[in-house]
PDB file of C-alpha atoms in Angstrom:
ATOM      1  CA  MET A 348     -31.629 -45.448  -7.620  1.00  0.00           C
ATOM      2  CA  MET A 349     -30.108 -44.247  -4.378  1.00  0.00           C
ATOM      3  CA  ARG A 350     -26.689 -45.618  -5.561  1.00  0.00           C
ATOM      4  CA  LYS A 351     -26.884 -43.508  -8.924  1.00  0.00           C
ATOM      5  CA  ILE A 352     -27.631 -40.531  -6.631  1.00  0.00           C
ATOM      6  CA  LEU A 353     -24.824 -41.273  -4.500  1.00  0.00           C
ATOM      7  CA  LYS A 354     -22.231 -41.730  -7.781  1.00  0.00           C
ATOM      8  CA  VAL A 355     -23.529 -38.257  -9.091  1.00  0.00           C
ATOM      9  CA  VAL A 356     -23.088 -36.435  -5.720  1.00  0.00           C
ATOM     10  CA  LEU A 357     -19.601 -37.948  -5.343  1.00  0.00           C
ATOM     11  CA  THR A 358     -18.691 -37.134  -8.966  1.00  0.00           C
ATOM     12  CA  LEU A 359     -19.643 -33.598  -8.312  1.00  0.00           C
ATOM     13  CA  VAL A 360     -17.656 -33.314  -4.904  1.00  0.00           C
ATOM     14  CA  ILE A 361     -14.529 -34.473  -6.723  1.00  0.00           C
ATOM     15  CA  ILE A 362     -15.082 -32.248  -9.500  1.00  0.00           C
ATOM     16  CA  ILE A 363     -15.549 -29.363  -7.226  1.00  0.00           C
ATOM     17  CA  ALA A 364     -12.603 -30.387  -4.999  1.00  0.00           C
ATOM     18  CA  ALA A 365     -10.345 -30.706  -7.928  1.00  0.00           C
ATOM     19  CA  PHE A 366     -11.393 -27.039  -9.450  1.00  0.00           C
ATOM     20  CA  LEU A 367     -10.660 -25.646  -5.851  1.00  0.00           C
ATOM     21  CA  PHE A 368      -7.205 -27.444  -5.459  1.00  0.00           C
ATOM     22  CA  PHE A 369      -6.144 -26.188  -8.898  1.00  0.00           C
ATOM     23  CA  ALA A 370      -7.861 -23.074  -8.977  1.00  0.00           C
ATOM     24  CA  PRO A 371      -5.358 -20.372 -10.568  1.00  0.00           C
ATOM     25  CA  ALA A 372      -3.570 -17.707  -8.403  1.00  0.00           C
ATOM     26  CA  SER A 373      -5.288 -15.062 -10.517  1.00  0.00           C
ATOM     27  CA  LEU A 374      -8.476 -15.689  -8.820  1.00  0.00           C
ATOM     28  CA  LEU A 375      -6.764 -13.960  -5.723  1.00  0.00           C
ATOM     29  CA  ASP A 376      -6.085 -10.928  -7.782  1.00  0.00           C
ATOM     30  CA  ARG A 377      -9.829 -10.640  -8.790  1.00  0.00           C
ATOM     31  CA  GLY A 378     -10.675 -10.585  -5.280  1.00  0.00           C
ATOM     32  CA  LEU A 379      -7.860  -8.051  -4.003  1.00  0.00           C
ATOM     33  CA  ASP A 380      -9.243  -5.943  -7.051  1.00  0.00           C
ATOM     34  CA  ARG A 381     -12.865  -6.049  -5.989  1.00  0.00           C
ATOM     35  CA  ALA A 382     -12.183  -5.413  -2.329  1.00  0.00           C
ATOM     36  CA  SER A 383      -9.795  -2.357  -2.873  1.00  0.00           C
ATOM     37  CA  GLN A 384     -11.752  -1.029  -5.832  1.00  0.00           C
ATOM     38  CA  GLY A 385      -8.956  -1.598  -7.918  1.00  0.00           C
ATOM     39  CA  LYS A 386      -6.315   0.048  -5.972  1.00  0.00           C
ATOM     40  CA  TRP A 387      -4.441  -3.193  -5.083  1.00  0.00           C
ATOM     41  CA  ARG A 388      -3.546  -5.811  -7.703  1.00  0.00           C
ATOM     42  CA  LEU A 389      -1.525  -8.932  -8.166  1.00  0.00           C
ATOM     43  CA  ALA A 390       0.390  -8.879 -11.641  1.00  0.00           C
ATOM     44  CA  GLU A 391       2.247 -12.042 -13.307  1.00  0.00           C
ATOM     45  CA  THR A 392       0.573 -14.519 -10.921  1.00  0.00           C
ATOM     46  CA  HIS A 393       1.729 -18.054 -11.032  1.00  0.00           C
ATOM     47  CA  GLY A 394       1.017 -21.347  -9.115  1.00  0.00           C
ATOM     48  CA  THR A 395      -2.622 -21.786  -7.621  1.00  0.00           C
ATOM     49  CA  LEU A 396      -4.864 -20.090  -5.331  1.00  0.00           C
ATOM     50  CA  TRP A 397      -3.383 -22.080  -2.371  1.00  0.00           C
ATOM     51  CA  ASN A 398       0.250 -21.696  -2.931  1.00  0.00           C
ATOM     52  CA  GLY A 399       1.575 -19.091  -5.436  1.00  0.00           C
ATOM     53  CA  ASN A 400       3.505 -16.068  -6.265  1.00  0.00           C
ATOM     54  CA  GLY A 401       3.199 -12.868  -8.196  1.00  0.00           C
ATOM     55  CA  MET A 402       3.883  -9.182  -8.037  1.00  0.00           C
ATOM     56  CA  LEU A 403       2.047  -6.706  -5.649  1.00  0.00           C
ATOM     57  CA  THR A 404       1.100  -3.456  -7.369  1.00  0.00           C
ATOM     58  CA  TYR A 405      -0.789  -0.434  -6.253  1.00  0.00           C
ATOM     59  CA  ALA A 406      -2.718   2.369  -8.014  1.00  0.00           C
ATOM     60  CA  GLN A 407      -1.745   2.553 -11.624  1.00  0.00           C
ATOM     61  CA  GLY A 408       0.417  -0.420 -11.797  1.00  0.00           C
ATOM     62  CA  THR A 409       3.232   0.966  -9.467  1.00  0.00           C
ATOM     63  CA  VAL A 410       5.169  -2.485  -8.570  1.00  0.00           C
ATOM     64  CA  LEU A 411       5.802  -2.709  -5.022  1.00  0.00           C
ATOM     65  CA  ALA A 412       7.288  -6.220  -4.318  1.00  0.00           C
ATOM     66  CA  PRO A 413       7.148  -9.778  -5.283  1.00  0.00           C
ATOM     67  CA  LEU A 414       4.667 -11.748  -3.305  1.00  0.00           C
ATOM     68  CA  ARG A 415       4.251 -15.422  -2.228  1.00  0.00           C
ATOM     69  CA  TRP A 416       1.541 -16.999  -0.207  1.00  0.00           C
ATOM     70  CA  ARG A 417       0.172 -20.061   1.379  1.00  0.00           C
ATOM     71  CA  PHE A 418      -3.475 -20.573   1.956  1.00  0.00           C
ATOM     72  CA  GLU A 419      -4.229 -21.388   5.713  1.00  0.00           C
ATOM     73  CA  PRO A 420      -7.646 -23.413   5.563  1.00  0.00           C
ATOM     74  CA  SER A 421      -8.133 -23.094   9.464  1.00  0.00           C
ATOM     75  CA  ALA A 422      -9.964 -19.757   8.893  1.00  0.00           C
ATOM     76  CA  LEU A 423     -12.691 -21.542   6.779  1.00  0.00           C
ATOM     77  CA  LEU A 424     -14.068 -22.712  10.124  1.00  0.00           C
ATOM     78  CA  GLY A 425     -14.977 -18.919  10.604  1.00  0.00           C
ATOM     79  CA  GLY A 426     -16.334 -18.341   7.304  1.00  0.00           C
ATOM     80  CA  ALA A 427     -13.300 -16.493   5.924  1.00  0.00           C
ATOM     81  CA  ALA A 428     -10.352 -17.414   3.499  1.00  0.00           C
ATOM     82  CA  ARG A 429      -6.906 -16.499   4.760  1.00  0.00           C
ATOM     83  CA  TRP A 430      -3.366 -16.334   3.234  1.00  0.00           C
ATOM     84  CA  ARG A 431      -0.264 -15.948   4.831  1.00  0.00           C
ATOM     85  CA  LEU A 432       2.137 -13.796   2.639  1.00  0.00           C
ATOM     86  CA  LEU A 433       5.892 -14.941   2.810  1.00  0.00           C
ATOM     87  CA  ALA A 434       8.734 -12.636   2.512  1.00  0.00           C
ATOM     88  CA  GLU A 435      11.430 -13.196   0.377  1.00  0.00           C
ATOM     89  CA  ASP A 436      14.950 -12.970   1.522  1.00  0.00           C
ATOM     90  CA  THR A 437      15.557  -9.923  -0.557  1.00  0.00           C
ATOM     91  CA  THR A 438      14.524  -6.301  -0.924  1.00  0.00           C
ATOM     92  CA  PRO A 439      11.775  -5.535  -1.878  1.00  0.00           C
ATOM     93  CA  SER A 440       9.861  -8.022   0.089  1.00  0.00           C
ATOM     94  CA  VAL A 441       6.353  -8.013   1.926  1.00  0.00           C
ATOM     95  CA  SER A 442       4.961 -10.313   4.559  1.00  0.00           C
ATOM     96  CA  GLY A 443       1.673 -10.514   6.670  1.00  0.00           C
ATOM     97  CA  VAL A 444      -1.518 -12.050   6.436  1.00  0.00           C
ATOM     98  CA  LEU A 445      -4.633 -11.368   4.044  1.00  0.00           C
ATOM     99  CA  THR A 446      -8.033 -12.247   4.705  1.00  0.00           C
ATOM    100  CA  PHE A 447     -11.218 -12.109   2.668  1.00  0.00           C
ATOM    101  CA  SER A 448     -14.752 -12.417   4.267  1.00  0.00           C
ATOM    102  CA  ARG A 449     -18.163 -11.188   3.854  1.00  0.00           C
ATOM    103  CA  GLN A 450     -16.858  -7.771   5.463  1.00  0.00           C
ATOM    104  CA  GLY A 451     -14.281  -7.229   2.812  1.00  0.00           C
ATOM    105  CA  LEU A 452     -10.501  -7.596   2.932  1.00  0.00           C
ATOM    106  CA  ALA A 453      -8.438  -7.585   6.101  1.00  0.00           C
ATOM    107  CA  LEU A 454      -4.696  -6.649   6.359  1.00  0.00           C
ATOM    108  CA  ASP A 455      -2.886  -7.715   9.570  1.00  0.00           C
ATOM    109  CA  GLY A 456       0.871  -7.500  10.452  1.00  0.00           C
ATOM    110  CA  LEU A 457       1.704  -6.250   6.888  1.00  0.00           C
ATOM    111  CA  SER A 458       5.380  -5.196   6.203  1.00  0.00           C
ATOM    112  CA  LEU A 459       6.576  -3.934   3.147  1.00  0.00           C
ATOM    113  CA  ARG A 460      10.156  -3.261   2.351  1.00  0.00           C
ATOM    114  CA  THR A 461      11.061  -1.569  -0.904  1.00  0.00           C
ATOM    115  CA  SER A 462      12.973   1.277  -2.626  1.00  0.00           C
ATOM    116  CA  ALA A 463      11.437   4.943  -2.402  1.00  0.00           C
ATOM    117  CA  ALA A 464      11.467   5.010  -6.192  1.00  0.00           C
ATOM    118  CA  VAL A 465       7.904   3.422  -6.142  1.00  0.00           C
ATOM    119  CA  LEU A 466       6.843   6.631  -4.415  1.00  0.00           C
ATOM    120  CA  GLN A 467       7.712   8.474  -7.763  1.00  0.00           C
ATOM    121  CA  THR A 468       4.938   7.149  -9.740  1.00  0.00           C
ATOM    122  CA  MET A 469       2.471   8.379  -7.213  1.00  0.00           C
ATOM    123  CA  ALA A 470       3.850  11.925  -7.586  1.00  0.00           C
ATOM    124  CA  PRO A 471       3.349  14.634 -10.069  1.00  0.00           C
ATOM    125  CA  PRO A 472       6.049  14.154 -12.776  1.00  0.00           C
ATOM    126  CA  GLU A 473       6.420  17.814 -13.438  1.00  0.00           C
ATOM    127  CA  MET A 474       7.246  18.290  -9.864  1.00  0.00           C
ATOM    128  CA  VAL A 475       9.270  15.348  -8.810  1.00  0.00           C
ATOM    129  CA  GLN A 476      11.690  13.744 -11.082  1.00  0.00           C
ATOM    130  CA  ALA A 477      13.393  10.941  -8.864  1.00  0.00           C
ATOM    131  CA  MET A 478      13.194   9.669  -5.286  1.00  0.00           C
ATOM    132  CA  GLU A 479      15.867   7.507  -3.737  1.00  0.00           C
ATOM    133  CA  GLY A 480      16.490   5.803  -0.426  1.00  0.00           C
ATOM    134  CA  ALA A 481      14.914   2.701   1.516  1.00  0.00           C
ATOM    135  CA  LEU A 482      11.155   2.655   2.465  1.00  0.00           C
ATOM    136  CA  VAL A 483       9.489   0.589   5.072  1.00  0.00           C
ATOM    137  CA  ILE A 484       5.724   0.555   5.302  1.00  0.00           C
ATOM    138  CA  ASP A 485       4.004  -1.339   8.198  1.00  0.00           C
ATOM    139  CA  ILE A 486       0.142  -1.924   8.350  1.00  0.00           C
ATOM    140  CA  PRO A 487      -0.500  -3.270  11.816  1.00  0.00           C
ATOM    141  CA  SER A 488      -4.292  -3.747  11.155  1.00  0.00           C
ATOM    142  CA  MET A 489      -6.582  -2.759   8.045  1.00  0.00           C
ATOM    143  CA  LYS A 490      -9.871  -3.384   6.810  1.00  0.00           C
ATOM    144  CA  ILE A 491     -10.763  -2.605   3.261  1.00  0.00           C
ATOM    145  CA  ASN A 492     -14.395  -2.883   1.595  1.00  0.00           C
ATOM    146  CA  GLU A 493     -16.135  -1.327  -1.332  1.00  0.00           C
ATOM    147  CA  GLN A 494     -17.230   1.770   0.816  1.00  0.00           C
ATOM    148  CA  ASN A 495     -14.121   2.658   2.725  1.00  0.00           C
ATOM    149  CA  GLN A 496     -10.878   1.488   4.533  1.00  0.00           C
ATOM    150  CA  GLU A 497     -10.146   1.668   8.199  1.00  0.00           C
ATOM    151  CA  GLY A 498      -6.923   1.328  10.099  1.00  0.00           C
ATOM    152  CA  ARG A 499      -3.200   2.510  10.500  1.00  0.00           C
ATOM    153  CA  ILE A 500      -0.226   2.631   8.070  1.00  0.00           C
ATOM    154  CA  THR A 501       3.130   4.017   9.344  1.00  0.00           C
ATOM    155  CA  GLY A 502       5.992   4.456   7.233  1.00  0.00           C
ATOM    156  CA  HIS A 503       9.854   5.177   7.250  1.00  0.00           C
ATOM    157  CA  TRP A 504      11.938   6.552   4.469  1.00  0.00           C
ATOM    158  CA  GLN A 505      15.443   6.240   5.311  1.00  0.00           C
ATOM    159  CA  ASN A 506      18.054   8.448   3.356  1.00  0.00           C
ATOM    160  CA  ALA A 507      15.541  10.198   1.519  1.00  0.00           C
ATOM    161  CA  GLN A 508      16.770  11.930  -1.529  1.00  0.00           C
ATOM    162  CA  MET A 509      14.613  13.377  -4.148  1.00  0.00           C
ATOM    163  CA  VAL A 510      14.845  15.579  -7.349  1.00  0.00           C
ATOM    164  CA  PHE A 511      12.276  18.468  -6.826  1.00  0.00           C
ATOM    165  CA  GLN A 512      11.736  20.326 -10.129  1.00  0.00           C
ATOM    166  CA  GLN A 513      15.261  19.359 -11.350  1.00  0.00           C
ATOM    167  CA  LEU A 514      16.748  20.292  -8.001  1.00  0.00           C
ATOM    168  CA  PRO A 515      18.522  17.500  -5.418  1.00  0.00           C
ATOM    169  CA  VAL A 516      17.247  17.857  -2.055  1.00  0.00           C
ATOM    170  CA  ASP A 517      18.599  16.050   0.818  1.00  0.00           C
ATOM    171  CA  LEU A 518      15.367  15.062   3.404  1.00  0.00           C
ATOM    172  CA  GLY A 519      17.311  12.977   6.094  1.00  0.00           C
ATOM    173  CA  ASN A 520      14.970  10.451   7.348  1.00  0.00           C
ATOM    174  CA  VAL A 521      11.103  10.891   6.736  1.00  0.00           C
ATOM    175  CA  SER A 522       8.313   9.263   8.676  1.00  0.00           C
ATOM    176  CA  PHE A 523       4.690   9.530   8.110  1.00  0.00           C
ATOM    177  CA  ASP A 524       1.450   8.214   9.519  1.00  0.00           C
ATOM    178  CA  ILE A 525      -1.922   7.599   7.960  1.00  0.00           C
ATOM    179  CA  ASP A 526      -5.000   6.987  10.221  1.00  0.00           C
ATOM    180  CA  ALA A 527      -7.884   5.837   8.181  1.00  0.00           C
ATOM    181  CA  ARG A 528     -11.419   5.636   9.416  1.00  0.00           C
ATOM    182  CA  GLN A 529     -14.942   5.192   8.011  1.00  0.00           C
ATOM    183  CA  GLN A 530     -15.388   9.100   7.460  1.00  0.00           C
ATOM    184  CA  GLY A 531     -11.897   9.587   5.987  1.00  0.00           C
ATOM    185  CA  SER A 532      -8.216   9.512   6.867  1.00  0.00           C
ATOM    186  CA  GLN A 533      -5.807  11.800   8.506  1.00  0.00           C
ATOM    187  CA  SER A 534      -1.941  11.934   7.686  1.00  0.00           C
ATOM    188  CA  THR A 535       1.185  13.347   9.161  1.00  0.00           C
ATOM    189  CA  ILE A 536       4.745  13.617   7.603  1.00  0.00           C
ATOM    190  CA  LYS A 537       7.641  14.758   9.593  1.00  0.00           C
ATOM    191  CA  ASN A 538      11.493  14.190   8.964  1.00  0.00           C
ATOM    192  CA  GLU A 539      14.953  14.394  10.787  1.00  0.00           C
ATOM    193  CA  GLY A 540      17.989  15.834   9.316  1.00  0.00           C
ATOM    194  CA  GLY A 541      18.241  16.855   5.745  1.00  0.00           C
ATOM    195  CA  VAL A 542      18.339  20.374   4.510  1.00  0.00           C
ATOM    196  CA  VAL A 543      14.796  21.273   5.385  1.00  0.00           C
ATOM    197  CA  ALA A 544      12.443  20.265   8.178  1.00  0.00           C
ATOM    198  CA  LEU A 545       9.079  18.815   7.099  1.00  0.00           C
ATOM    199  CA  ASP A 546       5.777  18.935   8.945  1.00  0.00           C
ATOM    200  CA  GLY A 547       2.672  18.188   7.097  1.00  0.00           C
ATOM    201  CA  ASN A 548      -1.051  17.435   7.787  1.00  0.00           C
ATOM    202  CA  PHE A 549      -3.396  16.148   5.193  1.00  0.00           C
ATOM    203  CA  GLN A 550      -7.133  15.032   5.185  1.00  0.00           C
ATOM    204  CA  SER A 551      -9.235  13.051   2.809  1.00  0.00           C
ATOM    205  CA  ASP A 552     -12.825  11.930   2.649  1.00  0.00           C
ATOM    206  CA  ALA A 553     -14.173   8.296   2.774  1.00  0.00           C
ATOM    207  CA  SER A 554     -13.475   7.925  -1.057  1.00  0.00           C
ATOM    208  CA  GLY A 555      -9.929   8.956  -0.560  1.00  0.00           C
ATOM    209  CA  LYS A 556     -10.329  12.263  -2.327  1.00  0.00           C
ATOM    210  CA  PRO A 557      -8.148  14.951  -0.571  1.00  0.00           C
ATOM    211  CA  THR A 558      -9.955  17.493   1.222  1.00  0.00           C
ATOM    212  CA  HIS A 559      -7.331  19.581   2.837  1.00  0.00           C
ATOM    213  CA  GLY A 560      -3.423  19.419   3.180  1.00  0.00           C
ATOM    214  CA  THR A 561      -0.517  21.557   4.316  1.00  0.00           C
ATOM    215  CA  LEU A 562       3.024  20.913   4.149  1.00  0.00           C
ATOM    216  CA  LYS A 563       5.247  23.301   6.136  1.00  0.00           C
ATOM    217  CA  ILE A 564       8.849  23.562   5.138  1.00  0.00           C
ATOM    218  CA  THR A 565      11.603  25.092   7.130  1.00  0.00           C
ATOM    219  CA  PRO A 566      14.859  25.541   5.562  1.00  0.00           C
ATOM    220  CA  ARG A 567      17.773  24.547   7.670  1.00  0.00           C
ATOM    221  CA  PRO A 568      20.779  26.751   7.843  1.00  0.00           C
ATOM    222  CA  ASP A 569      22.710  24.685   5.256  1.00  0.00           C
ATOM    223  CA  ALA A 570      19.905  24.859   2.883  1.00  0.00           C
ATOM    224  CA  PRO A 571      21.390  25.757  -0.723  1.00  0.00           C
ATOM    225  CA  GLU A 572      20.256  29.079  -2.162  1.00  0.00           C
ATOM    226  CA  ALA A 573      18.711  27.431  -5.170  1.00  0.00           C
ATOM    227  CA  LEU A 574      16.293  25.557  -3.014  1.00  0.00           C
ATOM    228  CA  LEU A 575      15.432  28.990  -1.155  1.00  0.00           C
ATOM    229  CA  ARG A 576      14.842  30.362  -4.532  1.00  0.00           C
ATOM    230  CA  LEU A 577      12.563  27.331  -5.595  1.00  0.00           C
ATOM    231  CA  LEU A 578      10.479  27.545  -2.288  1.00  0.00           C
ATOM    232  CA  SER A 579       9.953  31.179  -2.833  1.00  0.00           C
ATOM    233  CA  SER A 580       8.456  30.341  -6.165  1.00  0.00           C
ATOM    234  CA  VAL A 581       6.155  27.364  -5.226  1.00  0.00           C
ATOM    235  CA  GLY A 582       5.280  28.125  -1.599  1.00  0.00           C
ATOM    236  CA  SER A 583       3.722  30.849   0.494  1.00  0.00           C
ATOM    237  CA  PRO A 584       6.352  32.292   2.810  1.00  0.00           C
ATOM    238  CA  ASP A 585       5.555  33.503   6.701  1.00  0.00           C
ATOM    239  CA  ALA A 586       7.703  36.040   8.723  1.00  0.00           C
ATOM    240  CA  GLN A 587       9.522  33.179  10.546  1.00  0.00           C
ATOM    241  CA  GLY A 588      10.995  31.807   7.286  1.00  0.00           C
ATOM    242  CA  ASN A 589       8.886  28.930   6.753  1.00  0.00           C
ATOM    243  CA  TYR A 590       7.183  28.055   3.469  1.00  0.00           C
ATOM    244  CA  TYR A 591       3.816  26.574   3.055  1.00  0.00           C
ATOM    245  CA  LEU A 592       2.699  24.146   0.330  1.00  0.00           C
ATOM    246  CA  ASP A 593      -1.145  23.830  -0.248  1.00  0.00           C
ATOM    247  CA  MET A 594      -1.479  20.042  -1.123  1.00  0.00           C
ATOM    248  CA  LYS A 595      -5.278  19.872  -1.782  1.00  0.00           C
TER     249      LYS A 595
END
């Protein structure tokens, strides 16, 4: 009788081990989807849960970069599942560490290098028709669960060019910083060079909904007249020649 029980147990262990070993990569997408409330997804997944690849997407299907991963079993000792993201030798690329636990999703040392064109899909199409330049986003550490996200995101948009309401605009090098906390997030944006100076501050609540945001735009001496006319039509001017856009 005992031998039969051992055989059944051994068979079950083999079946479970085989399932885990050959578990499809799409399972990682489901976990990422659940932890981020659908904001982050993996598309076109191939391989297994332990060693595979796919396309990292954000929000409404915006493709950020190809993704390749390798499972690190040592995290299982602490009750977590951890994957190392392996950067390709091309742009776009993404690298870092992704960890799932009971507390949610954790990102550590994440670095994304891609084209600024991915930002265009996140902007109102009637306002922004094109974005060009190189985009680098770094996330030293961030925790995401079903209630909120907590951590910091820094970004650099190099050689920033955009078409704003059909008008080409040179923004120089743009930098932004997002400080996300349980009660909400605060973001800033600034730039160096370009035909205008940018100084923005934005706040959102714990769900990510914007609560307040103002972008101050200061034309530089070489700003084209067409841009000044455009700013006058969309922004609120002050006596010093600055324009303000309410981003709420």
